PDB file of C-alpha atoms in Angstrom:
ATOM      1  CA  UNK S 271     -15.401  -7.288  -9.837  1.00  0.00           C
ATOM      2  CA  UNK S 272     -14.360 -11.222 -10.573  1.00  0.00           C
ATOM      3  CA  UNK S 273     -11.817  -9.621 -13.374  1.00  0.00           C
ATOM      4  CA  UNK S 274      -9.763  -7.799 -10.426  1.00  0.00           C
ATOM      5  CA  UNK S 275     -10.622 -10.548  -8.064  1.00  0.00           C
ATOM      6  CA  UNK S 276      -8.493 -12.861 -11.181  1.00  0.00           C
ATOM      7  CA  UNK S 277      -5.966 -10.057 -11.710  1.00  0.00           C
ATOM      8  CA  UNK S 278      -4.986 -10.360  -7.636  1.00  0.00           C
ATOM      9  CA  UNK S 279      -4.930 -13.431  -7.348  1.00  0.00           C
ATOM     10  CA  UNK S 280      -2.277 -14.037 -11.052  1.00  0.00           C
ATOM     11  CA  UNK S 281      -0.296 -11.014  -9.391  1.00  0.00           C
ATOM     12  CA  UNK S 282       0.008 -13.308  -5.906  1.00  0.00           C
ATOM     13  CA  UNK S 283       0.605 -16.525  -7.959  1.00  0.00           C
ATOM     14  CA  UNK S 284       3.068 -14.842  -9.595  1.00  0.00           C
ATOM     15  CA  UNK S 285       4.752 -13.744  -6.393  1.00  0.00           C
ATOM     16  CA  UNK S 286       4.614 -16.975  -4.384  1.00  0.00           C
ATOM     17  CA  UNK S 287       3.816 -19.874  -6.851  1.00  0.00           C
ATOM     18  CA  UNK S 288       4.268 -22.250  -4.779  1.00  0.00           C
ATOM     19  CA  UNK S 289       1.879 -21.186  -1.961  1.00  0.00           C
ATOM     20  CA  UNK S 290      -1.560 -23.030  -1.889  1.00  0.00           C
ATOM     21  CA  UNK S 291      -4.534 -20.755  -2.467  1.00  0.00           C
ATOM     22  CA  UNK S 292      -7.487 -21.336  -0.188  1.00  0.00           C
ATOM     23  CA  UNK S 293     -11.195 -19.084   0.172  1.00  0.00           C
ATOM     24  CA  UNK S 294     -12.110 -17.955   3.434  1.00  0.00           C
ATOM     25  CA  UNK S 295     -14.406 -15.134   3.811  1.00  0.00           C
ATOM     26  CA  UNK S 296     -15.098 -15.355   7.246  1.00  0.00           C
ATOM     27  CA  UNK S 297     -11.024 -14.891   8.384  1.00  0.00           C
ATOM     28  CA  UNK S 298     -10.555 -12.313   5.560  1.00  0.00           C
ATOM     29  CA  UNK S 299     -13.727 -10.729   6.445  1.00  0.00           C
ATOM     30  CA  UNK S 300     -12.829 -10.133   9.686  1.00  0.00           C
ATOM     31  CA  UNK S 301      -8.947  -9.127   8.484  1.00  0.00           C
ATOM     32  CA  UNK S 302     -10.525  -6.566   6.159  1.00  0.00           C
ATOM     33  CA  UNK S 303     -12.889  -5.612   8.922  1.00  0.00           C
ATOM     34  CA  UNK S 304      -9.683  -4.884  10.867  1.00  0.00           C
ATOM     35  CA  UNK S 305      -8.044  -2.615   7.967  1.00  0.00           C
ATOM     36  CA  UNK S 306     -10.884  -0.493   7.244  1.00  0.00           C
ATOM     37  CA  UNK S 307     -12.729   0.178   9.692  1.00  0.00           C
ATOM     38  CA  UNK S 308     -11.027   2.509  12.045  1.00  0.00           C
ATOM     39  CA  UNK S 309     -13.007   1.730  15.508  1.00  0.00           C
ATOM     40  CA  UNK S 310     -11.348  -1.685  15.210  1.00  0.00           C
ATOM     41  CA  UNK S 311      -7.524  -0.434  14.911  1.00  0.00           C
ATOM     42  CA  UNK S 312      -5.487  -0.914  18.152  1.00  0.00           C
ATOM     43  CA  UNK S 313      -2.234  -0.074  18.807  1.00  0.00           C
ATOM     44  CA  UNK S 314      -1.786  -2.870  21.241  1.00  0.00           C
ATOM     45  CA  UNK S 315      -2.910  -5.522  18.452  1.00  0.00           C
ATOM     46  CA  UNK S 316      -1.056  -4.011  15.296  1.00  0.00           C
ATOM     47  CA  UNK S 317      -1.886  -5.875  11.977  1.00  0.00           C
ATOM     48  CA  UNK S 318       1.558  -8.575  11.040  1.00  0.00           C
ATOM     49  CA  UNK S 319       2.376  -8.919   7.382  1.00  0.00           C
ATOM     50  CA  UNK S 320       5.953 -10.609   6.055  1.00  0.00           C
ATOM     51  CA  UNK S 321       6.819  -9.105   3.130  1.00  0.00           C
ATOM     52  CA  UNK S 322       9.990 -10.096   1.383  1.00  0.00           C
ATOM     53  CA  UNK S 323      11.916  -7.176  -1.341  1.00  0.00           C
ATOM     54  CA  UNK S 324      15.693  -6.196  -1.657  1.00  0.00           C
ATOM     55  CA  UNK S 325      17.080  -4.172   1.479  1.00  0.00           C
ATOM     56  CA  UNK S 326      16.409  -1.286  -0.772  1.00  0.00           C
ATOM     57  CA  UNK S 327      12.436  -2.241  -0.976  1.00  0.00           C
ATOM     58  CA  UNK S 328      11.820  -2.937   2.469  1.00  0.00           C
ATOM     59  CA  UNK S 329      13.600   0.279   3.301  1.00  0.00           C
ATOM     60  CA  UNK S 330      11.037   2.016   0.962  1.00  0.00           C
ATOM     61  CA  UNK S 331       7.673   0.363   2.513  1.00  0.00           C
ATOM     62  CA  UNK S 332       9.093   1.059   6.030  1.00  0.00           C
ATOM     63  CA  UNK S 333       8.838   4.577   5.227  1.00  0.00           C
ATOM     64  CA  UNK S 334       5.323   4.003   2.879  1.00  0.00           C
ATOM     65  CA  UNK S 335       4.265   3.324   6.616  1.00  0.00           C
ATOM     66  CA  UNK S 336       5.339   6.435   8.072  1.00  0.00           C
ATOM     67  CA  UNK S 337       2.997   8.151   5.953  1.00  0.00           C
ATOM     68  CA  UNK S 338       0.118   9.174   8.126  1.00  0.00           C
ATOM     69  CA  UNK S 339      -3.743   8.566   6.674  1.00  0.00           C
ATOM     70  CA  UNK S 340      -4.880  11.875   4.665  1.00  0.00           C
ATOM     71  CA  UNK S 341      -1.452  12.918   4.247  1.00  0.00           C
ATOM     72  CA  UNK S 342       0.636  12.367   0.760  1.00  0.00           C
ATOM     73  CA  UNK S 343       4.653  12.173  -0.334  1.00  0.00           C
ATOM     74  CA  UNK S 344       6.474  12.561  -3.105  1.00  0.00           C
ATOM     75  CA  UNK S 345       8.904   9.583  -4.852  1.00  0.00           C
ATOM     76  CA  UNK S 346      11.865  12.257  -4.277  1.00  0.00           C
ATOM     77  CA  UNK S 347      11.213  13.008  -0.638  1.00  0.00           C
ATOM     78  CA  UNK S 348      11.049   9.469   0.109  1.00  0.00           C
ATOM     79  CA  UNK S 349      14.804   9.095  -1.435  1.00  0.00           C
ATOM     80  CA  UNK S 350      16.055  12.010   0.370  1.00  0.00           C
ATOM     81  CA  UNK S 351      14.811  10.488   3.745  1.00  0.00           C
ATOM     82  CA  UNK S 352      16.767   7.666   2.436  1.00  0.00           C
ATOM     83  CA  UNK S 353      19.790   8.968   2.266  1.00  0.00           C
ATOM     84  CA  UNK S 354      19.035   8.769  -1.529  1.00  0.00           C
ATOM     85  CA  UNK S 355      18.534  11.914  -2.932  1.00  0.00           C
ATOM     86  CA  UNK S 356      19.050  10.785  -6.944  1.00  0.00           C
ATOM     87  CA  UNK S 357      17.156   7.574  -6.511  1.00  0.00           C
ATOM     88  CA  UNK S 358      13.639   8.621  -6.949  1.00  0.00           C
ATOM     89  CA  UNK S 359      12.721   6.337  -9.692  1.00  0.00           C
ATOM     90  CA  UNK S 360      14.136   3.032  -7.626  1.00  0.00           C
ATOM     91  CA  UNK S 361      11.589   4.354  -5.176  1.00  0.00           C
ATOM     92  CA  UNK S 362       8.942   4.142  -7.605  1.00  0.00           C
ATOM     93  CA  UNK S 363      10.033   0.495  -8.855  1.00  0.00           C
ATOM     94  CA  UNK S 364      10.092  -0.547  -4.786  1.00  0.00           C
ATOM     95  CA  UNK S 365       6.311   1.649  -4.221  1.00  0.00           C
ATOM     96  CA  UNK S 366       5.451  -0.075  -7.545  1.00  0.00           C
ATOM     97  CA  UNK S 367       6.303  -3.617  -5.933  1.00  0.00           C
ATOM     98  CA  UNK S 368       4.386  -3.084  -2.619  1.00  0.00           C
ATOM     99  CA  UNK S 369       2.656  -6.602  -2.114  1.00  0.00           C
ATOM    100  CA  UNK S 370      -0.346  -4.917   0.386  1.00  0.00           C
ATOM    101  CA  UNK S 371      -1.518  -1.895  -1.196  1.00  0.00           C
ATOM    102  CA  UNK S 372      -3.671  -0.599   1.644  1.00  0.00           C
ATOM    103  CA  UNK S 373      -1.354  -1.549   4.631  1.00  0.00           C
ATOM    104  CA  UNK S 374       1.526  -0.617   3.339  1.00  0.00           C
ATOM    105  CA  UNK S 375       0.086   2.682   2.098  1.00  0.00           C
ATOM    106  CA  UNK S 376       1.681   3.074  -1.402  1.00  0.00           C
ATOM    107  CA  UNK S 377      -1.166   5.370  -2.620  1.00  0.00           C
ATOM    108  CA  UNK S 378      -0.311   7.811  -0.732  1.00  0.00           C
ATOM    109  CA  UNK S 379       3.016   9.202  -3.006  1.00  0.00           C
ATOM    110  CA  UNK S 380       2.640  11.093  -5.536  1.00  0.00           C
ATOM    111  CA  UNK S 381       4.788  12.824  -8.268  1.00  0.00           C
ATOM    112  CA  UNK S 382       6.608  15.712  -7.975  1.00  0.00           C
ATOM    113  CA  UNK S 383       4.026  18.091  -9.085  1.00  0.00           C
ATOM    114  CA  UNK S 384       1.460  16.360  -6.595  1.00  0.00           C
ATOM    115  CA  UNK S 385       0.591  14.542  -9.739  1.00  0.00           C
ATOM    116  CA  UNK S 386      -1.324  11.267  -9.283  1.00  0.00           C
ATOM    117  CA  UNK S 387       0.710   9.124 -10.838  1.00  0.00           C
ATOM    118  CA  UNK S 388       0.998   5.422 -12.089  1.00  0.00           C
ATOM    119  CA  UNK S 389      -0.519   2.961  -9.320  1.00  0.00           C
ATOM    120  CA  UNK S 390      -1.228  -0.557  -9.647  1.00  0.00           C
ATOM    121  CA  UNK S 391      -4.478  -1.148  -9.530  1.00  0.00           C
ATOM    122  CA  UNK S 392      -5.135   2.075 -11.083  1.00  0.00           C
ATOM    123  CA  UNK S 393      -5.385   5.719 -10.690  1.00  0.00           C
ATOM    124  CA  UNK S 394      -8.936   5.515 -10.384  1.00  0.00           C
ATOM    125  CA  UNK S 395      -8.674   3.128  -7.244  1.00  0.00           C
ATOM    126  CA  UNK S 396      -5.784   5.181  -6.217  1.00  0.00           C
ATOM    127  CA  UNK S 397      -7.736   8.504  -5.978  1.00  0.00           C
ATOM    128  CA  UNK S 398     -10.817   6.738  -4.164  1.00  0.00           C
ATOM    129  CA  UNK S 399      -8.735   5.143  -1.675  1.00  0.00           C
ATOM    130  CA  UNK S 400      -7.330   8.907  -1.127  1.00  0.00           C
ATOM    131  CA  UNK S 401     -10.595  10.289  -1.044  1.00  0.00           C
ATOM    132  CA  UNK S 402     -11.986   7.441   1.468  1.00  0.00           C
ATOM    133  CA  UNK S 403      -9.100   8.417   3.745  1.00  0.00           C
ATOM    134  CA  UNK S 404      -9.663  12.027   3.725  1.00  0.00           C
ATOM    135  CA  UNK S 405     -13.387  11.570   4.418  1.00  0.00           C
ATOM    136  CA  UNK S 406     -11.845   9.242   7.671  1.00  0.00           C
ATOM    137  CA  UNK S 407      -9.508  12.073   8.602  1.00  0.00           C
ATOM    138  CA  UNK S 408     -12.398  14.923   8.607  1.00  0.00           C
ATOM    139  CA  UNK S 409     -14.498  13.155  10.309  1.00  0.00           C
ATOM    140  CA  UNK S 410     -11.748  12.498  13.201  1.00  0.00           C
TER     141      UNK S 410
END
């Protein structure tokens, strides 16, 4: 869809505006390639990203990462395994500022009730990339 494709790409010039932007399908083909397809994912040759946030942030997608696929959390039991137990909506703000959606698996929280709630590119996204994993876990 070019207006998402528009959307990402204001969201990362607003993140890093002084980077260069550049198209190359066949090295993010074969990056995407290695995030979604599951017969390609080695332990040996985990994926790098850099991402930059407070302390606080980082702390937050460390744990995002934790979260094993077809599984799910809750805002508040990330801050408790924070030492945090109050901050559940600075959890949100840091899940809300995840830079790599998919890697750094932000879609997998939910609210309190188990509640989809508010997610970046949407909850409709959110709930397919939930159901995609869950089809991957079965299947397992």
């Amino acid at each position: 869809d070019p207006g998402e494709e528009e959307a990402a790409l204001a969201d990362m010039r607003g993140r890093w505006p002084k980077a260069r932007y550049g198209e190359d399908k066949e090295r993010s083909g074969a990056i995407a390639r290695r995030i979604f397809d599951p017969t390609l994912w080695r332990p040996e040759r985990p994926l790098r990203v850099v991402l930059s946030g407070t302390d606080f942030e980082v702390r937050v997608w460390e744990t995002l990462l934790g979260i094993p696929m077809g599984r799910a959390t809750t805002y508040s039991d990330i801050a408790a395994k924070l030492g945090k137990p109050t901050a559940s909506r600075a959890v949100g703000a840091a899940v809300g500022k995840n830079p790599v959606s998919f890697v750094v698996p932000c879609h997998r929280v939910m609210g309190k009730s188990g509640d989809l709630t508010g997610y970046h590119w949407g909850i409709t996204r959110k709930r397919a990339m939930l159901g995609w994993e869950a089809g991957r876990v079965e299947a397992a």
